[in-house]
Short mmCIF file of C-alpha atoms in Angstrom, two decimals:
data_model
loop_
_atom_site.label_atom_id
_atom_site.label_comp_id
_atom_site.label_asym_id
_atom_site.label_seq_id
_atom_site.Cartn_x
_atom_site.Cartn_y
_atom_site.Cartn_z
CA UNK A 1 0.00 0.00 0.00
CA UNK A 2 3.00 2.16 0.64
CA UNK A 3 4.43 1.64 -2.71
CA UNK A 4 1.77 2.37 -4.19
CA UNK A 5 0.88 5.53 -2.87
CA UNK A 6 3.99 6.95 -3.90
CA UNK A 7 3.25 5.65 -7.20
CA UNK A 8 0.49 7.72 -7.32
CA UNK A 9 1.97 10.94 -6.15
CA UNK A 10 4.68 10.97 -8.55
CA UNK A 11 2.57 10.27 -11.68
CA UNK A 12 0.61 13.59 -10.44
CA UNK A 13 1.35 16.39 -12.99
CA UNK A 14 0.81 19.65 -10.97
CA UNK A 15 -1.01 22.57 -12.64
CA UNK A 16 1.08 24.40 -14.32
CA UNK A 17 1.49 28.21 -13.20
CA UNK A 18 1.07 30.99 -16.02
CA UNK A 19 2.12 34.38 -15.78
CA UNK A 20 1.76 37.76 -17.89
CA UNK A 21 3.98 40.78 -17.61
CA UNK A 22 4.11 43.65 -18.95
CA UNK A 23 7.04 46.27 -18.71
CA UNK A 24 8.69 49.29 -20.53
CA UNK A 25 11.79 49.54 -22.74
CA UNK A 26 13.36 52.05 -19.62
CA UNK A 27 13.36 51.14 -16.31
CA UNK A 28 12.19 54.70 -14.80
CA UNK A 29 10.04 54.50 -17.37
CA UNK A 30 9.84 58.32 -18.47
CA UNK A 31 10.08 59.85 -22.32
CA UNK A 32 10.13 62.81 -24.34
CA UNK A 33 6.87 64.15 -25.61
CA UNK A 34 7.13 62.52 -29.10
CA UNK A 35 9.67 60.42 -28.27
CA UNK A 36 9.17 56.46 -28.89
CA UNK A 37 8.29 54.08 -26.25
CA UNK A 38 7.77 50.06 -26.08
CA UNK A 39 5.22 48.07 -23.72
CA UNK A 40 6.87 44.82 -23.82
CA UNK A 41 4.72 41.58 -22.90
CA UNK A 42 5.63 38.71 -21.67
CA UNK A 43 3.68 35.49 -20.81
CA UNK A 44 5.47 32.35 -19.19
CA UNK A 45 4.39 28.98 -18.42
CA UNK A 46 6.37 27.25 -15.40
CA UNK A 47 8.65 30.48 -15.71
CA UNK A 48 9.54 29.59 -19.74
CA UNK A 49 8.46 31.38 -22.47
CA UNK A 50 4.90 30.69 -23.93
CA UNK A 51 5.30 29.97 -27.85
CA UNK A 52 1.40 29.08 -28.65
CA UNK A 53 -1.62 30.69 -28.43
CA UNK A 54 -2.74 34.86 -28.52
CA UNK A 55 -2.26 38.12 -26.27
CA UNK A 56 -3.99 40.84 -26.64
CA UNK A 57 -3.56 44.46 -25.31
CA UNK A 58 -4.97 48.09 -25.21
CA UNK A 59 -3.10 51.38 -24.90
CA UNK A 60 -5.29 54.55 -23.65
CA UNK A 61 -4.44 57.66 -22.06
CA UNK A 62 -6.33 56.78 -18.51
CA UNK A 63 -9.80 58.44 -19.94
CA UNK A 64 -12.41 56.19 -20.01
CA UNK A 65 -15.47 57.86 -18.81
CA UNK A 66 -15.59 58.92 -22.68
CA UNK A 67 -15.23 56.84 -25.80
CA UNK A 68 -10.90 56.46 -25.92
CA UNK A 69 -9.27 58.02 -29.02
CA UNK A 70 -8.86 55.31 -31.82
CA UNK A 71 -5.22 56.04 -32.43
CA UNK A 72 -3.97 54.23 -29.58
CA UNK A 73 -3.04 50.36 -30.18
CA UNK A 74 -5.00 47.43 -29.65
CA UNK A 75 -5.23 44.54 -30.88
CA UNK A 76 -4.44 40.54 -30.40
CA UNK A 77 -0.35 39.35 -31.08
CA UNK A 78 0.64 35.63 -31.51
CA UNK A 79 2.46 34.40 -28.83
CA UNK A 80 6.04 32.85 -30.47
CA UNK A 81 8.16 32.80 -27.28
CA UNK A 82 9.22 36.05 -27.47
CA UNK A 83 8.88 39.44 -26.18
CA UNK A 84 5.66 41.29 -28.18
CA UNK A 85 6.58 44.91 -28.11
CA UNK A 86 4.25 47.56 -28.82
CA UNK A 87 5.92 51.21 -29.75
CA UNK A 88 4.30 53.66 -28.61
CA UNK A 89 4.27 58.04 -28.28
CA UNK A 90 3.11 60.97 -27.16
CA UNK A 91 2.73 64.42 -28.36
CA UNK A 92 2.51 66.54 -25.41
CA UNK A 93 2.85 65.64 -21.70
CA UNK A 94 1.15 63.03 -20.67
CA UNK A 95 0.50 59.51 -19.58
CA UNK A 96 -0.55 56.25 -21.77
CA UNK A 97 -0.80 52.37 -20.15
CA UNK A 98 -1.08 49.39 -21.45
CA UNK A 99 -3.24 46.49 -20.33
CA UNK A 100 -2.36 42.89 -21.65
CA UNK A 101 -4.51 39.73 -21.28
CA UNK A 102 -3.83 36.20 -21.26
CA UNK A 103 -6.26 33.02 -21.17
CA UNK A 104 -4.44 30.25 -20.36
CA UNK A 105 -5.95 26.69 -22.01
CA UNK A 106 -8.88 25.71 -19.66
CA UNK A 107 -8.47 28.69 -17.86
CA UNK A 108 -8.97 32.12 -16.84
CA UNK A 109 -7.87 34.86 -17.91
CA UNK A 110 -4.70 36.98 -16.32
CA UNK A 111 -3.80 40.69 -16.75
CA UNK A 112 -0.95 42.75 -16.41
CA UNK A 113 -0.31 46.65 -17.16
CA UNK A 114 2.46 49.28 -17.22
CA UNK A 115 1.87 53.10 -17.60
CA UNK A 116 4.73 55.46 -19.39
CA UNK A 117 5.28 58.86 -18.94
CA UNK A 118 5.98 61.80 -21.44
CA UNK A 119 7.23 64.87 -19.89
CA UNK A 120 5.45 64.71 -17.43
CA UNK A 121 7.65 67.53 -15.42
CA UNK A 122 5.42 69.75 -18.05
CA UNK A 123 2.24 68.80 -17.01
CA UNK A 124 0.76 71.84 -15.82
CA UNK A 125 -2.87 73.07 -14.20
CA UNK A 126 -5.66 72.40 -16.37
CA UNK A 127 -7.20 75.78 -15.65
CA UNK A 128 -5.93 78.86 -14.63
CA UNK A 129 -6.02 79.34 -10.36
CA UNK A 130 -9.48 81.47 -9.42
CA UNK A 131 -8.60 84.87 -9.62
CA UNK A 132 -10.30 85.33 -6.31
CA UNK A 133 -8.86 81.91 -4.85
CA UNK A 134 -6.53 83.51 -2.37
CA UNK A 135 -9.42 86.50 -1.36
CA UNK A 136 -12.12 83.35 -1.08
CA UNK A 137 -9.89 80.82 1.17
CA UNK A 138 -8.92 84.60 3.67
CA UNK A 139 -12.32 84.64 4.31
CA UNK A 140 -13.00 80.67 5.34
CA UNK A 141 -9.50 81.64 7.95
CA UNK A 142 -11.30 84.84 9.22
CA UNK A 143 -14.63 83.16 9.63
CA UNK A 144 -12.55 80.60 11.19
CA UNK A 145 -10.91 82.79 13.62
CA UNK A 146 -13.94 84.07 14.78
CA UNK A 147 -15.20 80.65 16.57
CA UNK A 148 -13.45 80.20 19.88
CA UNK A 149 -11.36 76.88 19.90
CA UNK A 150 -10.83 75.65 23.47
CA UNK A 151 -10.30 72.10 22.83
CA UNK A 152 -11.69 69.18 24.94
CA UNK A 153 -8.92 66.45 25.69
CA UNK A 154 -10.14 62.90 27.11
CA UNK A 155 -7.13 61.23 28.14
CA UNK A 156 -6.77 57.64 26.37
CA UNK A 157 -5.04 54.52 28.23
CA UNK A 158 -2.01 52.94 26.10
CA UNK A 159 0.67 51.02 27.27
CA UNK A 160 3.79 53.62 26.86
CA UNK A 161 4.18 55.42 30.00
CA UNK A 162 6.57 57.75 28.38
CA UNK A 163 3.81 58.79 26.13
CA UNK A 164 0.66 60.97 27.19
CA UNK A 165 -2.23 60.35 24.67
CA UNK A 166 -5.69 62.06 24.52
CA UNK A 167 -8.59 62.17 22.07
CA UNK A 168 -9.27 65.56 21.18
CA UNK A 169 -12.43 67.58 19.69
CA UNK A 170 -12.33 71.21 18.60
CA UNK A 171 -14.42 73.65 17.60
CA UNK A 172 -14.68 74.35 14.04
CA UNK A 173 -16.87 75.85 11.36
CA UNK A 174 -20.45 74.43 10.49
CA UNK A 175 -20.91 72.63 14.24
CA UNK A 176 -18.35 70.40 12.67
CA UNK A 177 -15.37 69.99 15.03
CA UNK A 178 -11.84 68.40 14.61
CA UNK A 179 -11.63 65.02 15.97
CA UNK A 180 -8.01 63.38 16.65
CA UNK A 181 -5.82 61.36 18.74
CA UNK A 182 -3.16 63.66 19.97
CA UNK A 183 0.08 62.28 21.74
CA UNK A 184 3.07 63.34 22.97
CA UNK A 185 6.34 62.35 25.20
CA UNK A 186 5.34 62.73 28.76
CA UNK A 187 8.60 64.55 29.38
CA UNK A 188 9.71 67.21 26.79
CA UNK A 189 10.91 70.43 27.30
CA UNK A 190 9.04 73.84 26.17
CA UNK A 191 9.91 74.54 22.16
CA UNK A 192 11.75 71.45 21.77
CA UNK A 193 9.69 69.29 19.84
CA UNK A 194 9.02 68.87 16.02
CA UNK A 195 4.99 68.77 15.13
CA UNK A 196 3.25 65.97 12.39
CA UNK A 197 -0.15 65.91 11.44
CA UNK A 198 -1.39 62.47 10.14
CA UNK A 199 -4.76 63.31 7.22
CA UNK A 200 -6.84 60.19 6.30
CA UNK A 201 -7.57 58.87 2.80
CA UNK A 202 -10.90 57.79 1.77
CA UNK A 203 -13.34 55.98 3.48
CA UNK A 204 -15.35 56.64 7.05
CA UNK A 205 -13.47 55.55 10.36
CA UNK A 206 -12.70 57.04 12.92
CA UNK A 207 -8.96 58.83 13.90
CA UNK A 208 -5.89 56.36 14.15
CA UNK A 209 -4.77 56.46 17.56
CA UNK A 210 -1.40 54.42 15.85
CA UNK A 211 -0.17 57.05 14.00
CA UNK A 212 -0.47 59.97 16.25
CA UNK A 213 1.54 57.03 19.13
CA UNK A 214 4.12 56.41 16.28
CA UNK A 215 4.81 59.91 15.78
CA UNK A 216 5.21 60.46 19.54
CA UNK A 217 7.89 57.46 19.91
CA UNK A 218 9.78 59.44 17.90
CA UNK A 219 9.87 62.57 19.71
CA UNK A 220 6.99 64.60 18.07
CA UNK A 221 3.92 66.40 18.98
CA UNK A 222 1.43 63.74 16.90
CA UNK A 223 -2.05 64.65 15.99
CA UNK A 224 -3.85 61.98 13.48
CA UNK A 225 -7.37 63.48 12.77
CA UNK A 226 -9.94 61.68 10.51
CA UNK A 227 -11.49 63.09 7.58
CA UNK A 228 -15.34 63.97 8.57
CA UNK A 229 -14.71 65.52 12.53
CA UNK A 230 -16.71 62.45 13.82
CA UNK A 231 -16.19 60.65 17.29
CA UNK A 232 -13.45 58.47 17.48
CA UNK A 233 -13.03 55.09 18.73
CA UNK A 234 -16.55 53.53 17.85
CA UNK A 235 -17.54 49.92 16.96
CA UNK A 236 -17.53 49.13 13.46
CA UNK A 237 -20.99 49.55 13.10
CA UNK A 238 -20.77 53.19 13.55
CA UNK A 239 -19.00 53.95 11.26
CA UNK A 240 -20.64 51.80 8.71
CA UNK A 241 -23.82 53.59 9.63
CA UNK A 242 -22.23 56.64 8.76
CA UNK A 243 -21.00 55.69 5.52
CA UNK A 244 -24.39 53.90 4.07
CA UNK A 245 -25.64 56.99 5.80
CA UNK A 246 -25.31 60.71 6.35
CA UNK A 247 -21.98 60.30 4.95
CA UNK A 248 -22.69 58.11 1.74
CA UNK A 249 -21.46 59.71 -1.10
CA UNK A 250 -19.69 62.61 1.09
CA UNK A 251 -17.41 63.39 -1.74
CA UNK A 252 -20.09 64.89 -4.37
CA UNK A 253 -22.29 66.31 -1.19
CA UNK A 254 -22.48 70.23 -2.10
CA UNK A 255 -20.04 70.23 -5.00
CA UNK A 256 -22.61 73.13 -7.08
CA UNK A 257 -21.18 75.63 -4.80
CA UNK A 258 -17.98 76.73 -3.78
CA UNK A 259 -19.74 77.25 0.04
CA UNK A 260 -20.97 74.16 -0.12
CA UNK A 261 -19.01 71.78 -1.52
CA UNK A 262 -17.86 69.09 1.17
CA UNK A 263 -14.43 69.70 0.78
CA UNK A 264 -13.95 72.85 1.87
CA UNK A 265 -15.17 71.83 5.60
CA UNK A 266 -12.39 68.93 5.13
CA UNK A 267 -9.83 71.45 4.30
CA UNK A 268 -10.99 74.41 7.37
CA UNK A 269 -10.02 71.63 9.95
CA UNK A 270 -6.66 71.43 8.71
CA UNK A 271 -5.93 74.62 9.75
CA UNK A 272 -7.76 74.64 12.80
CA UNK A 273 -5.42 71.26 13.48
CA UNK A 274 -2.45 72.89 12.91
CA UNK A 275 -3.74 75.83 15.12
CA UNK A 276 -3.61 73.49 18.08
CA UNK A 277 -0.43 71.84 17.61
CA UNK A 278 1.53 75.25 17.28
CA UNK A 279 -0.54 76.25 20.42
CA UNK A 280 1.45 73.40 22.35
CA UNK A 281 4.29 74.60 24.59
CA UNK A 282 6.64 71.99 23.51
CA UNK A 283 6.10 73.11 19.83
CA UNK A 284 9.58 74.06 18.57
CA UNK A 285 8.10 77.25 16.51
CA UNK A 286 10.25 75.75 13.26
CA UNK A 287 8.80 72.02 12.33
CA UNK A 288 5.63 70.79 11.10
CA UNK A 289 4.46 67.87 8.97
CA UNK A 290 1.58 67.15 7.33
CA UNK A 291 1.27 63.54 5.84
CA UNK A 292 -1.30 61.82 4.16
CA UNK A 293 -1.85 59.06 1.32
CA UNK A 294 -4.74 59.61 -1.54
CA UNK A 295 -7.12 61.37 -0.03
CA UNK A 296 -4.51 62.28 2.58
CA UNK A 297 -2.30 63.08 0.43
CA UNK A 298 -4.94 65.62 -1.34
CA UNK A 299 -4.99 67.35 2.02
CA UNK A 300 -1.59 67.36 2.82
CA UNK A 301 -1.49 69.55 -0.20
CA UNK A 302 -3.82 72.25 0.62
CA UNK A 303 -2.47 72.31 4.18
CA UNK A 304 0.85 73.45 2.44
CA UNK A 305 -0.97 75.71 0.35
CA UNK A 306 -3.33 76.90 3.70
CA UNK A 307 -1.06 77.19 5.99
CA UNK A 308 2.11 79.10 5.78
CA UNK A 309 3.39 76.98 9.28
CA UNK A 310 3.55 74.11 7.77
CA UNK A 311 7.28 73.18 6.68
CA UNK A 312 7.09 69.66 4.81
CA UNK A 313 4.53 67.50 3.06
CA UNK A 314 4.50 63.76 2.59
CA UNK A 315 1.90 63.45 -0.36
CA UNK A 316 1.33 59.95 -1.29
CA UNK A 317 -0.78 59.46 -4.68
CA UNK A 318 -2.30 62.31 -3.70
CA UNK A 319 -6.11 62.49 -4.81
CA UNK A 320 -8.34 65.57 -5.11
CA UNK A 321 -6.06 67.09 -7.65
CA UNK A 322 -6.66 68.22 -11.49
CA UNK A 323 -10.60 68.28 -11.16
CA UNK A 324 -10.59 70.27 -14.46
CA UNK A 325 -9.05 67.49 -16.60
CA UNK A 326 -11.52 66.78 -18.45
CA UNK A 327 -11.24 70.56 -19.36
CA UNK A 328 -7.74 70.09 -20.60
CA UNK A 329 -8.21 66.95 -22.78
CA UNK A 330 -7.00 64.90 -19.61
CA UNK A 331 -7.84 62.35 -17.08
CA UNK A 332 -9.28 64.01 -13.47
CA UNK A 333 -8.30 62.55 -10.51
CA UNK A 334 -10.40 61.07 -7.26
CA UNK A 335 -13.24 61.51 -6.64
CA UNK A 336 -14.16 62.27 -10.15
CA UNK A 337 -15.38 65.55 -8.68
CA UNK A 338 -16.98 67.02 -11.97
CA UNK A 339 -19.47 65.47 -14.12
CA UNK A 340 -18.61 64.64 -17.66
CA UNK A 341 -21.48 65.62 -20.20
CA UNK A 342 -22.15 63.83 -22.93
CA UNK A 343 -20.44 65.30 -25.29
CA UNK A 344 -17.56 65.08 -23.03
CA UNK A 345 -16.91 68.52 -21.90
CA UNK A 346 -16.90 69.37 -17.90
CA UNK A 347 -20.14 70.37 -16.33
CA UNK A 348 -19.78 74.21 -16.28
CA UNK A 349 -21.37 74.79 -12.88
CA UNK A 350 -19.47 71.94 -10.63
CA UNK A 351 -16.41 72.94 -12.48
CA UNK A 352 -16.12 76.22 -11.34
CA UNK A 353 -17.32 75.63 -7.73
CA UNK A 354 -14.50 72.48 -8.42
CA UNK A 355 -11.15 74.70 -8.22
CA UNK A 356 -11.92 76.41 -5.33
CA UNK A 357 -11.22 72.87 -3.17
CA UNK A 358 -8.47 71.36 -6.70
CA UNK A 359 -4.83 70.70 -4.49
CA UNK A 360 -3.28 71.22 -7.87
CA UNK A 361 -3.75 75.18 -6.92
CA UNK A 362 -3.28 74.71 -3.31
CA UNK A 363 0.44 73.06 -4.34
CA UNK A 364 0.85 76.33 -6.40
CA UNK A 365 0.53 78.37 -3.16
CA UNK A 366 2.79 75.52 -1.02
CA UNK A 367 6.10 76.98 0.19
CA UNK A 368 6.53 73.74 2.46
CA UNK A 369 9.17 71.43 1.06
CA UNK A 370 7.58 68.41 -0.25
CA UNK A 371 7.64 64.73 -0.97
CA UNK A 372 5.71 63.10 -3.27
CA UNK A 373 4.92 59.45 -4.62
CA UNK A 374 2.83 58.94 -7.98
CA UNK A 375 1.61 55.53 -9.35
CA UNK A 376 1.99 55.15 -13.28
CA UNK A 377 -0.96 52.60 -13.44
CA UNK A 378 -3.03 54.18 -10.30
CA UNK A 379 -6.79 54.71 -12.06
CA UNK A 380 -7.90 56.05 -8.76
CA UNK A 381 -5.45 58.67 -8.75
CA UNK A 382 -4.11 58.59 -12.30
CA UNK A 383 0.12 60.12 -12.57
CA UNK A 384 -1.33 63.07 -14.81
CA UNK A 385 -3.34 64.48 -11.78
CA UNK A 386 -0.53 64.65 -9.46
CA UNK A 387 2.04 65.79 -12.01
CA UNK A 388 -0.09 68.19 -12.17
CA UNK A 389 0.16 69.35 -8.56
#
């Protein structure tokens, strides 16, 4: 019985394993406007080359809310065991990616994509900044200013006794306060301490009491705050009450008018965050962060445009940028802010109300220094948008 069991394990072909890539000619892979580029595909059996059967592939420029220009290529390649390569260009400054499939015999299909850039150093704004931009966002601060901010801290147990940790509320425009975890070393002296505020990306949850602890380990006045000033710390349910809920859809909520639109609440709370961390006597007067990923990384942008205090940005993918892309021939970036009619043009009304809360003109008004990171295949928050910013 023991022979043959092993008899039968060895006559067992596995499943093979199939795999698709696709890559460009450069490694960084960055052009000239009208310079040529290659997608090159790959698809391997076992990790060998597949010589039988098809690939096919589509290049577009990341707009697909609107029929895609026919000049791009598409099409289906025979598979011969080597490389297909697909040349490519641009014009002007811009982004194109390619998405290859694969369907293995008896199986399902796989996909792989790669994005190239062209110039993209000279992607600029789609539209000109607001000529009353600046005068609009001086009134939000001096409305602002006007509501008194003595913040309510609830002390929070964690297990570092060389950190102090509190969840904070503060007053803020439209009965909407800031709500954050706040920490910082138990023992610090008075203007010795760098200050980091932690913005969230998408979604409805409540603060991160990690980040605002991780910051602290390191010696920082920490403040994570979450995106909608709502209490912090609640079950799951909460917040998924809240989403399906008041909050559904939060990102379109008011977008016909620049006094309404849902961002601009969002982007008041920055400042009044960064109000109370420079109020802290350990605040070194010099340093302050802002970081933030997608979303985040949207407001990490218009707290360096804001907020003159504010010495460094973290952006990561940031979102909420290049609203008016559609308006320049391009792609626009989360949360796909402004309508597309159907002839493809903007809608006129969101558009304008659009750039008053667009982080591609609150990065032309950052003096912070920044870091950024951009994803060349990111549809959520396609390169363009935050080349843009």
């Amino acid at each position: 019985m023991f022979l043959a069991l092993i008899a039968t394990v060895n006559l067992q072909a596995a499943e093979p394993t199939y795999q698709i890539t696709v890559v460009t000619d450069r490694e960084d892979a960055l052009y000239d406007a009208g310079e040529q580029a290659q997608f090159l595909i790959s698809v391997l059996k076992d990790g060998e080359a597949v010589s039988e059967g098809t690939v096919s592939f589509a290049v577009d420029d990341f707009v697909t809310e609107y029929p895609p220009k026919s000049d791009f290529p598409a099409g289906i390649r025979d598979l011969t065991g080597e490389v297909v390569a697909i040349a490519v260009t641009s014009d002007k400054p811009g982004f194109l990616r390619c998405v290859a499939s694969y369907t293995p015999p008896g199986g399902e299909m796989i996909q792989a994509l790669a994005g190239a850039g062209f110039s993209p150093l000279q992607i600029g704004p789609s539209l000109p900044v607001p000529e009353d931009f600046d005068a609009f966002w001086d009134e939000q601060k001096r409305k602002l200013a006007e509501i008194p901010w003595e913040p309510t801290l609830t002390p929070v147990e964690q297990e570092d006794g060389a950190i102090a940790c509190f969840d904070v509320q503060i007053p803020c425009l439209g009965d909407v306060p800031v709500s954050g975890y706040f920490a910082r070393p138990t023992v610090a002296a008075a203007k010795s301490l760098p200050a980091i505020l932690w913005v969230q990306g998408a979604g409805v949850r409540g603060s991160i009491l990690g980040n605002a602890l991780r910051g602290a380990k390191e010696d920082m006045l920490s403040m994570d705050i979450n995106a909608h000033g709502i209490p912090n710390g609640k079950p799951d349910e909460f917040y998924a009450e809240l989403s399906s809920g008041r909050l559904d859809n939060y990102p379109q909520a008011g977008r016909e008018s620049r006094d309404t639109i849902y961002f601009r609440g969002m982007f008041v709370r920055l400042i009044r965050a960064i109000d109370f961390l420079t109020s802290q006597p350990e605040w070194d007067g010099e340093h302050l962060i802002v970081v933030g990923h997608s979303q985040g990384g949207g407001q990490a942008l218009a707290a360096g445009g804001l907020d003159s205090r504010v010495t460094l940005i973290a952006s990561g993918v940031p979102a909420i940028c290049d609203h008016a892309g559609r308006a320049a021939g391009r792609v626009n970036g989360w949360p796909k802010l402004v309508p597309t009619r159907e002839d493809g043009t903007p809608d006129p009304q969101i558009l304008q109300a659009a750039q008053y809360v667009d982080a591609v003109n609150f990065a032309s008004r950052c003096h912070a220094e920044a870091i950024m990171s951009v994803g060349f295949i990111d549809m959520v928050c396609p390169p363009s948008t935050c080349y843009a910013a």
